[in-house]
mmCIF file of C-alpha atoms in Angstrom:
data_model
loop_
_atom_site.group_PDB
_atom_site.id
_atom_site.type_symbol
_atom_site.label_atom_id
_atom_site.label_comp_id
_atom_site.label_asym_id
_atom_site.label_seq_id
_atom_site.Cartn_x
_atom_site.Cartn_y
_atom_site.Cartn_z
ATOM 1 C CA UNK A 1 -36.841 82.969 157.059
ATOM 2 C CA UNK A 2 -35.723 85.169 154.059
ATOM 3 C CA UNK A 3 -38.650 86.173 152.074
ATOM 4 C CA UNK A 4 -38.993 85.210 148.536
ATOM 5 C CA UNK A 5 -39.612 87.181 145.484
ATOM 6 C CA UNK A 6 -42.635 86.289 143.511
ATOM 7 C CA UNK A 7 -44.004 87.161 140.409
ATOM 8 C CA UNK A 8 -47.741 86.309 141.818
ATOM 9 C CA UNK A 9 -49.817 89.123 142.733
ATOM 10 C CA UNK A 10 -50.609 90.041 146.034
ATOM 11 C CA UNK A 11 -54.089 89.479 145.066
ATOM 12 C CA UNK A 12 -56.013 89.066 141.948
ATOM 13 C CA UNK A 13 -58.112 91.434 139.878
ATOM 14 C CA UNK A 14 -61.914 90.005 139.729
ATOM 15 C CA UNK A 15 -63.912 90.783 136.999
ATOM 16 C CA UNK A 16 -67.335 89.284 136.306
ATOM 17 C CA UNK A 17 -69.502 89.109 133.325
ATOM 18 C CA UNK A 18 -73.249 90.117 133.010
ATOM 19 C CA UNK A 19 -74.249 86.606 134.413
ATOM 20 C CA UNK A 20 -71.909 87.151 137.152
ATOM 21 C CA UNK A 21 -69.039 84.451 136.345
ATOM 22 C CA UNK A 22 -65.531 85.458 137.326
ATOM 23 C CA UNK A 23 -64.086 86.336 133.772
ATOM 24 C CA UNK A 24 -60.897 85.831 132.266
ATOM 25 C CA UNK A 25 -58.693 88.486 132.439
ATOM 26 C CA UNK A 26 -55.382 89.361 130.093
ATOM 27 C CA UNK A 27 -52.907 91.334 131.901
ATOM 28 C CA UNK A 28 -50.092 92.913 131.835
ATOM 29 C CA UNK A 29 -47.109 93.785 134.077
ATOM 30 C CA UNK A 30 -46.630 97.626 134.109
ATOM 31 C CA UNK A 31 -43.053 96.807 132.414
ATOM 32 C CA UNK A 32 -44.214 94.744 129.896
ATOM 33 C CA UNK A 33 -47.228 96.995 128.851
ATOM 34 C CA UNK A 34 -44.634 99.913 128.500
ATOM 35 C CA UNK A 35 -42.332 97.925 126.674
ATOM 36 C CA UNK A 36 -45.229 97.074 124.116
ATOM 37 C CA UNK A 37 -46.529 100.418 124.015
ATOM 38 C CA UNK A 38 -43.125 101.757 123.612
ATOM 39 C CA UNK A 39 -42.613 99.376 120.449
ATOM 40 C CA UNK A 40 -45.820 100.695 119.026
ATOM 41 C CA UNK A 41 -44.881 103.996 118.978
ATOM 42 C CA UNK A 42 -41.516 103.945 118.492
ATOM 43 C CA UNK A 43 -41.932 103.943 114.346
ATOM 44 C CA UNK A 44 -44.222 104.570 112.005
ATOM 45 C CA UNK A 45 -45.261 100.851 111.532
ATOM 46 C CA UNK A 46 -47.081 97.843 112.620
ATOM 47 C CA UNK A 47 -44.982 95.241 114.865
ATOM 48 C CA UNK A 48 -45.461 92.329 116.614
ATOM 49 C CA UNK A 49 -44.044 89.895 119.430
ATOM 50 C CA UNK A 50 -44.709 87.075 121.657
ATOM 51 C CA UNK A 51 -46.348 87.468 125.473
ATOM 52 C CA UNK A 52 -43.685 85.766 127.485
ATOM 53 C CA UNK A 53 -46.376 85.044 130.472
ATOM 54 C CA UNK A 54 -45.502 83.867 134.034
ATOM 55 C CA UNK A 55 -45.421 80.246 134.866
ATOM 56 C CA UNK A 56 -48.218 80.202 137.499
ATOM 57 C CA UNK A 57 -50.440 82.332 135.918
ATOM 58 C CA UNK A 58 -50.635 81.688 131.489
ATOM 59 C CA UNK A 59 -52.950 85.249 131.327
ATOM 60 C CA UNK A 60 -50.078 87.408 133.188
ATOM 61 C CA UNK A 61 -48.014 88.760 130.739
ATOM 62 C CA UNK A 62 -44.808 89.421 132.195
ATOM 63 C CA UNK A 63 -42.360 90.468 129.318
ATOM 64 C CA UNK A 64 -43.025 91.449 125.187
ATOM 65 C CA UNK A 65 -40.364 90.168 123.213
ATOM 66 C CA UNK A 66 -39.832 90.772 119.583
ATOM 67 C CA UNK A 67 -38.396 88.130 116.807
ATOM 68 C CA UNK A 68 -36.864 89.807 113.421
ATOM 69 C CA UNK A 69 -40.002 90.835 111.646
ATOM 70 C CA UNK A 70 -40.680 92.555 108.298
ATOM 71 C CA UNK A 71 -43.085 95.606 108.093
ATOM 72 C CA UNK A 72 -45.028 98.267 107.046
ATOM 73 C CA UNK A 73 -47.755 100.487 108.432
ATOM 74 C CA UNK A 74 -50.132 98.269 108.069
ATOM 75 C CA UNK A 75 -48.781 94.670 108.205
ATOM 76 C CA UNK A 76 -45.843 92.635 109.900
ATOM 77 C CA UNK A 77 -44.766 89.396 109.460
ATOM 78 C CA UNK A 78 -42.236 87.409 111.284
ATOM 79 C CA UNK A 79 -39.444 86.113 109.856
ATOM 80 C CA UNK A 80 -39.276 82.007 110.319
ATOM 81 C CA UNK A 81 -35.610 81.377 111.201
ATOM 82 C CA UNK A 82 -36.125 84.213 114.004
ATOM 83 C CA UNK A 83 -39.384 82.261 115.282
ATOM 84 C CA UNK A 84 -37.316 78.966 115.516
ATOM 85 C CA UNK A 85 -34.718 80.867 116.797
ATOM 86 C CA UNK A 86 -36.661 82.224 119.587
ATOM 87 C CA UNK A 87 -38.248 78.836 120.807
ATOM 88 C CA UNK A 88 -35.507 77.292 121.176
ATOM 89 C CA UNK A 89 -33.333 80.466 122.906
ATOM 90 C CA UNK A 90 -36.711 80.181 125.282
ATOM 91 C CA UNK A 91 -36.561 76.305 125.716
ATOM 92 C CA UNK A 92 -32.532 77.112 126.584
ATOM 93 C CA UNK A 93 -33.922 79.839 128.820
ATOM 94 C CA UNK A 94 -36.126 76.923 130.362
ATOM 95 C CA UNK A 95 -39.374 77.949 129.449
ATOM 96 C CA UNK A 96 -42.006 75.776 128.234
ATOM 97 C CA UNK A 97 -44.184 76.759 125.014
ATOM 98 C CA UNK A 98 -46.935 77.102 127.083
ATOM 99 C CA UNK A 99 -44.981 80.378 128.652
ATOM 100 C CA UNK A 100 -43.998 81.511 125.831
ATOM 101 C CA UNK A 101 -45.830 81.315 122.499
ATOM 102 C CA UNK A 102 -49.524 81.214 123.589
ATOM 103 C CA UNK A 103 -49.945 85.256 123.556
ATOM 104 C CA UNK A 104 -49.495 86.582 119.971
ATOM 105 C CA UNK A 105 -49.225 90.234 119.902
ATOM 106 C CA UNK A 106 -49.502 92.942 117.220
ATOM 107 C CA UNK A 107 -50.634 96.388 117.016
ATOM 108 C CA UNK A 108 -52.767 97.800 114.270
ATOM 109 C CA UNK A 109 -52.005 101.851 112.661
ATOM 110 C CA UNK A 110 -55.469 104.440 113.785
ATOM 111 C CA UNK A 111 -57.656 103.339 116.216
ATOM 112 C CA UNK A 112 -58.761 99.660 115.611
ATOM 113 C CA UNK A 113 -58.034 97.295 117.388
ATOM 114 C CA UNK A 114 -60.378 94.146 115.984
ATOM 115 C CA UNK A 115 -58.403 91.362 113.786
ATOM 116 C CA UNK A 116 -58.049 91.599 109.953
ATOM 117 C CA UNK A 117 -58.758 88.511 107.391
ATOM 118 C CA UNK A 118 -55.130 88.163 107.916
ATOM 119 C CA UNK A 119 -55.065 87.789 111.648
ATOM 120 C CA UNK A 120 -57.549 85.379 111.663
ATOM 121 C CA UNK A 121 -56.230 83.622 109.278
ATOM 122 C CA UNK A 122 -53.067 83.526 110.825
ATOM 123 C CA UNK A 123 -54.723 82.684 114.272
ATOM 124 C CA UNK A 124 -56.666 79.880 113.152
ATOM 125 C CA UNK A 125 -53.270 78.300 111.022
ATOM 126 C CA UNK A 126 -51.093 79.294 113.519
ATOM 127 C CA UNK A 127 -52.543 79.036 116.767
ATOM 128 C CA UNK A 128 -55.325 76.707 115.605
ATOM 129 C CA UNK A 129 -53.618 73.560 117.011
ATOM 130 C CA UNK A 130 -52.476 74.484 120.180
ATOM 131 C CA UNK A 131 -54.408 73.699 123.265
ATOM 132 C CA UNK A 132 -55.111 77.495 123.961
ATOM 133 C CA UNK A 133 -53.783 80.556 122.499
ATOM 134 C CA UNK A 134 -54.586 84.555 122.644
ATOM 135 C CA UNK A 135 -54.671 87.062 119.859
ATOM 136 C CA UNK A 136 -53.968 90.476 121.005
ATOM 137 C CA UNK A 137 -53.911 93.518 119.430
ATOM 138 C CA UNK A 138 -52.843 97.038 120.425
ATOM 139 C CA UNK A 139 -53.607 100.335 118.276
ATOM 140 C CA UNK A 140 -51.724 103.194 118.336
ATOM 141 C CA UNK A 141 -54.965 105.306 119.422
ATOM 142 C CA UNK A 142 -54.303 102.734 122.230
ATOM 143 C CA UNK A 143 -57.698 100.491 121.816
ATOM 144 C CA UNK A 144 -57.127 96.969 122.698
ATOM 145 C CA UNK A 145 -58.489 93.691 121.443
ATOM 146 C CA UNK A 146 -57.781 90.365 122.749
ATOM 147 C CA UNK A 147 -59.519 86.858 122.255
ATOM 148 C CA UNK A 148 -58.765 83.719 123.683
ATOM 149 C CA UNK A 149 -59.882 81.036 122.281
ATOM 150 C CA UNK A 150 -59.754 77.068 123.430
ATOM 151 C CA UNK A 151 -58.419 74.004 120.780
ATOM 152 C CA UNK A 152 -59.375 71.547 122.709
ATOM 153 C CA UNK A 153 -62.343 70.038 125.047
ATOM 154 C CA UNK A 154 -65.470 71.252 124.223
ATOM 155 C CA UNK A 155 -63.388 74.302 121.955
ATOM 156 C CA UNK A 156 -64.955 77.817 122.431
ATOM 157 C CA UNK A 157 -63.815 81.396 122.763
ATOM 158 C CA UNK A 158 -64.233 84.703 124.002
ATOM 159 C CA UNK A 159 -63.085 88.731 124.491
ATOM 160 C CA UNK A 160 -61.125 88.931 127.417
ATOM 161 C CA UNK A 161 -60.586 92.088 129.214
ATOM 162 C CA UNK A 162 -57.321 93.822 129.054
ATOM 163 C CA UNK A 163 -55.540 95.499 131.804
ATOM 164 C CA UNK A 164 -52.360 96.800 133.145
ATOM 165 C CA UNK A 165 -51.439 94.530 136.911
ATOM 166 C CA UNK A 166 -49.623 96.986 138.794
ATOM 167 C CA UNK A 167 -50.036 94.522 141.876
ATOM 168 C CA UNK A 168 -47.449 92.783 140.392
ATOM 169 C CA UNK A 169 -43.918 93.719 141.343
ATOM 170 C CA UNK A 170 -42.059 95.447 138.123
ATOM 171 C CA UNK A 171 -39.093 96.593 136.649
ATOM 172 C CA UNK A 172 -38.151 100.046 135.535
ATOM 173 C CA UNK A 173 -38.107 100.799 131.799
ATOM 174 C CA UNK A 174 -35.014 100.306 129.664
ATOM 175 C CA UNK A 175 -35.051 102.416 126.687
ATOM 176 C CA UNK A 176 -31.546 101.897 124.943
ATOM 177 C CA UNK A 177 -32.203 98.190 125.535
ATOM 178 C CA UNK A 178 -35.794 98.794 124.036
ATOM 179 C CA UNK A 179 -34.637 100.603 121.026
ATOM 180 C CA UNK A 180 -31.579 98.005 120.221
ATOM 181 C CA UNK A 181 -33.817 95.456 120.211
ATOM 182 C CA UNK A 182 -36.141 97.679 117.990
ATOM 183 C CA UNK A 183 -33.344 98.493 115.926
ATOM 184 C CA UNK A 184 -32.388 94.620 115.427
ATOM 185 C CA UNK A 185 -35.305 92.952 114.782
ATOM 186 C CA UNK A 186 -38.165 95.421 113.357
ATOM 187 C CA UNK A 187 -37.332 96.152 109.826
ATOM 188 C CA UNK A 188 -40.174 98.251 107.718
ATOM 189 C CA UNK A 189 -40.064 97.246 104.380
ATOM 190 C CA UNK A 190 -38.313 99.581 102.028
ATOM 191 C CA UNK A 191 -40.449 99.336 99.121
ATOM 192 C CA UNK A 192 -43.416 100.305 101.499
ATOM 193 C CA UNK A 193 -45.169 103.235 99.684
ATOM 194 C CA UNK A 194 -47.936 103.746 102.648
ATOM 195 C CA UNK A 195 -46.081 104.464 105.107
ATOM 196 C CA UNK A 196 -46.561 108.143 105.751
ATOM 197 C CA UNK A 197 -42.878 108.688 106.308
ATOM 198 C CA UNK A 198 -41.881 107.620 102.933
ATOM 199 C CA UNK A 199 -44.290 108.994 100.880
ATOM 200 C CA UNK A 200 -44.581 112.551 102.476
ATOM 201 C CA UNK A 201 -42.926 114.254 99.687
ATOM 202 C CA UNK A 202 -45.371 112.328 97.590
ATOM 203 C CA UNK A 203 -48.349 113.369 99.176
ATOM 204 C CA UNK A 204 -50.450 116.648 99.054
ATOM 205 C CA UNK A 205 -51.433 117.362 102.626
ATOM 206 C CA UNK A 206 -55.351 117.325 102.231
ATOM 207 C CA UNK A 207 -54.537 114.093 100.486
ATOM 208 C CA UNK A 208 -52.780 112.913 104.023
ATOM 209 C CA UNK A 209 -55.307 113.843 106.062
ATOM 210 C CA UNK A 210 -57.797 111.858 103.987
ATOM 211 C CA UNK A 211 -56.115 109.544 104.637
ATOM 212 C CA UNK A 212 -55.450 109.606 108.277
ATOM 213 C CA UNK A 213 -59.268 109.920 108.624
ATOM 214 C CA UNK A 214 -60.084 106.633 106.573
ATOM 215 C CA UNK A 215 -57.758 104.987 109.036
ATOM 216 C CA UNK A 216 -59.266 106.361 112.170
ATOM 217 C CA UNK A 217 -63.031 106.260 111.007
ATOM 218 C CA UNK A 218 -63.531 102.964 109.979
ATOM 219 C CA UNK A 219 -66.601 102.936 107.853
ATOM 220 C CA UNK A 220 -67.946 99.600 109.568
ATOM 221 C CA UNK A 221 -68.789 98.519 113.143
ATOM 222 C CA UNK A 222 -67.967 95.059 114.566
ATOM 223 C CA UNK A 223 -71.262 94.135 116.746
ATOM 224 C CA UNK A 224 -69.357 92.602 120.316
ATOM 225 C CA UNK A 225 -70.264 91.882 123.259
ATOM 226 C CA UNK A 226 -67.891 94.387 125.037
ATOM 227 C CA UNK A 227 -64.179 96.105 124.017
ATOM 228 C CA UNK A 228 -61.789 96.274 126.162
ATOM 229 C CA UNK A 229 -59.267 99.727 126.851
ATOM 230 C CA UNK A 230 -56.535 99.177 128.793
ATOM 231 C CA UNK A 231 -56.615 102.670 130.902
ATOM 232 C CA UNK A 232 -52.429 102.977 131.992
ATOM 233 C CA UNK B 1 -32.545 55.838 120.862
ATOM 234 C CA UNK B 2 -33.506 59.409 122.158
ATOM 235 C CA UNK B 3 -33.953 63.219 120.769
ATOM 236 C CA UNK B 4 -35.153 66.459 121.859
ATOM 237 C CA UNK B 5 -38.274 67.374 120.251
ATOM 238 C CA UNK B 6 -39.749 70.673 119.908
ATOM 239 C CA UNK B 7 -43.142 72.030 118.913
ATOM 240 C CA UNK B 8 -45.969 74.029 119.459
ATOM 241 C CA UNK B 9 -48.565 71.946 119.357
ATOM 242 C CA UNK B 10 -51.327 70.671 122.012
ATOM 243 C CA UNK B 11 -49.950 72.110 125.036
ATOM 244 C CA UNK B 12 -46.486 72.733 123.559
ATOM 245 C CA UNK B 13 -43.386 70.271 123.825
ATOM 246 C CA UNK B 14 -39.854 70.395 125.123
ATOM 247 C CA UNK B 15 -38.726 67.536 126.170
ATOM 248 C CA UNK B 16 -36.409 64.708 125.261
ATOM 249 C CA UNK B 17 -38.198 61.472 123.351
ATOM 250 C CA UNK B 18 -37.558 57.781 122.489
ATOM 251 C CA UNK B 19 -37.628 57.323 118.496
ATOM 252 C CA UNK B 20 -36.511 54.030 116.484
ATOM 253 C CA UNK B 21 -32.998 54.020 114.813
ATOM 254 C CA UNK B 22 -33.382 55.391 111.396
ATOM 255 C CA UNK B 23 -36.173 57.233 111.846
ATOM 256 C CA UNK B 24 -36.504 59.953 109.248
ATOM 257 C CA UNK B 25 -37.620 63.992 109.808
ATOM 258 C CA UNK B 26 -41.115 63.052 107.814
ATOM 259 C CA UNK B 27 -41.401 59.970 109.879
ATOM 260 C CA UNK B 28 -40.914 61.901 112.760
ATOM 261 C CA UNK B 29 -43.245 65.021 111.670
ATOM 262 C CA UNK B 30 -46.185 62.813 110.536
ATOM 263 C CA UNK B 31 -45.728 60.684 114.260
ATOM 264 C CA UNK B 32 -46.064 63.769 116.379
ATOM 265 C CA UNK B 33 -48.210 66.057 113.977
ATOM 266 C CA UNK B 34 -50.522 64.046 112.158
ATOM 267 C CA UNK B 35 -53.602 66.388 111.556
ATOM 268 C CA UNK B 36 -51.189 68.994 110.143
ATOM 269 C CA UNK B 37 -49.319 70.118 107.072
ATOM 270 C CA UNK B 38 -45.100 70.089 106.727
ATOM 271 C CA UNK B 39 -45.771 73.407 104.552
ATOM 272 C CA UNK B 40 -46.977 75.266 107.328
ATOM 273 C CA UNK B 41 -43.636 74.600 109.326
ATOM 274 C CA UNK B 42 -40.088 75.043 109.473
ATOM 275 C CA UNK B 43 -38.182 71.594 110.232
ATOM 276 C CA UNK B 44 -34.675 72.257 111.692
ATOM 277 C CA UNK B 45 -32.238 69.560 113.585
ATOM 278 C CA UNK B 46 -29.721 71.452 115.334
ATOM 279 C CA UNK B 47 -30.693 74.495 114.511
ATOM 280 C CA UNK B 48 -30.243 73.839 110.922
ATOM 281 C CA UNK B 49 -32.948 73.333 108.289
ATOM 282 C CA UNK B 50 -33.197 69.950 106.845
ATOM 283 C CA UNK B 51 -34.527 68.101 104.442
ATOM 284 C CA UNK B 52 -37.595 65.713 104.684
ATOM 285 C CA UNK B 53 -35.868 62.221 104.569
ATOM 286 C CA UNK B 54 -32.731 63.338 106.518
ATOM 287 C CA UNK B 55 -32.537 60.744 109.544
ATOM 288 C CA UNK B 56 -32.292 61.437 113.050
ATOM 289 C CA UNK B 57 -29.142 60.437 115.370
ATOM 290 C CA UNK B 58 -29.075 59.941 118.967
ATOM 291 C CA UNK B 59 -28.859 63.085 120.993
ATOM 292 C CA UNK B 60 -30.175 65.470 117.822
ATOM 293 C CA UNK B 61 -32.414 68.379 118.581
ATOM 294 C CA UNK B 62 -35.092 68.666 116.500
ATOM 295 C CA UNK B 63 -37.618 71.787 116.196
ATOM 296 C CA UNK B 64 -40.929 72.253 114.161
ATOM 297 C CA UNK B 65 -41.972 75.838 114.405
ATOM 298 C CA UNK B 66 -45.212 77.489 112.381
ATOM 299 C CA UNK B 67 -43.973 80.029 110.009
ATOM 300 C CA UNK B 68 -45.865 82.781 108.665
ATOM 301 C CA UNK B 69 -47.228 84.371 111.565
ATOM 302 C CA UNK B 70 -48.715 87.212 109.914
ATOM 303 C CA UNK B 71 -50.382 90.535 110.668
ATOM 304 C CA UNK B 72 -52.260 92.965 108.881
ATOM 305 C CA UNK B 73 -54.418 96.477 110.311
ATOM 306 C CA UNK B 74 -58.097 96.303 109.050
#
């Protein structure tokens, strides 16, 4: 009998809470954690993506794709005809929304990782009327954030953990496929005066590194139960 | 007669459906979708935008996606 490959784990990673209930878990395939840390760092702005997750497991992230997106270094937003575009390449593909659409990634410039007005906005507009859905964010000092949160039943939601599955069987990175699909769909805005690229002939450096430090010392504290850091 | 429908809603759908004959795209949107807003989504039949009183044939593919999916640092 040949054997056949499998994208389920040879086992799964446990985690409990305080009260010692098995907790969900968000995680990643080594290959699709590289390809979304790769996208983070590969300019100097925010971008964003679907978690295309594996059918027998909805919290196993298994590939980050990207849609054409517009953005600066401190917001992206997807363009519409790309996200119709990409549902229905992924219901061609024979996915089912549920694999496809229910992880919404984006990274965030500095080190925080917790959701803006805008997230949650988006979120709750977005993501509000599907059964179940994740917001997940990644910052470039590599801090994650990721809540899952239930539509339906008795509703609810919570932090979930963040790692990287290396249990999992993986693919090798692909760079020049990486960067063409950089190069094709994430398009900083032009007129983007923030973006430390564009306005470094504007800026005195002690100005820039005021700057830099207002990013990575946020002023406020979010009060949660526990933050997740995915350790590569 | 039947279409494929697509949407994000619920647990997501991608399937093929039974509709009446003359059924228009805001019939169809307010059938499937009735807690939510048209505003909020981009329509398309065939992969091409429509408008809101174009009817559906037999066969047509027919997608309602969310737009503005938005993201912003702190």
């Amino acid at each position: 009998m040949k054997p056949q490959k499998s994208n389920k784990p040879a086992h799964r990673p446990v985690q409990r809470d305080e009260s010692g209930e098995l907790a969900q878990v968000l995680r990643f395939t080594p290959a699709a954690w590289a390809k979304l840390y790769w996208f983070c760092h590969h300019g100097e702005t925010e971008i964003g993506g679907f978690g295309i997750t594996s059918p027998s497991d909805p919290l196993l992230v298994i590939d980050f794709v990207t849609v054409k997106q517009k953005t600066t270094c401190v917001s992206v937003i997807f363009d519409d005809v790309a996200v119709a575009d990409f549902f229905e390449d992924q219901v061609d593909q024979g996915r089912k929304p549920g694999e496809f659409s229910r992880i919404w990634c984006h990274t965030h410039p500095g080190n925080s990782p917790f959701p803006s007005s805008t997230d949650e906005e988006t979120f709750a507009r977005v993501f509000g009327h599907c059964d179940w859905a994740v917001m997940f964010i990644l910052a470039c000092g590599g801090k994650t954030y990721a809540r899952l949160r239930f539509n339906i039943g008795p509703r609810g939601e919570m932090l979930v953990p963040v790692l990287v599955d290396y249990s999992v069987a993986f693919e090798g990175s692909n760079h020049e496929a990486w960067k063409a699909e950089y190069d094709a769909n994430v398009k900083p805005d032009p007129t983007d005066r923030m973006c430390w690229g564009l306005v470094e002939s504007e800026l005195d450096p002690e100005s820039e590194v005021e700057l830099l430090e207002q990013l990575e010392e946020p002023e406020w504290e979010l009060d949660l139960e526990y933050e997740s850091e995915v350790i590569p | 007669m039947r279409i494929m429908f697509i949407n994000n809603n619920g647990s997501g759908f991608a399937d093929y459906i039974d509709v009446q004959e003359g059924l228009t795209v805001i019939d169809l949107f307010e059938r499937q979708m009735p807690d939510c807003k048209p505003e909020d989504y981009l329509i398309r039949v065939n992969r091409q935008p429509v408008t809101r009183d174009t009817q559906l044939a037999e066969g047509d593919r027919v997608s309602i996606t969310p737009t503005k999916i938005e993201g912003a640092g702190c």
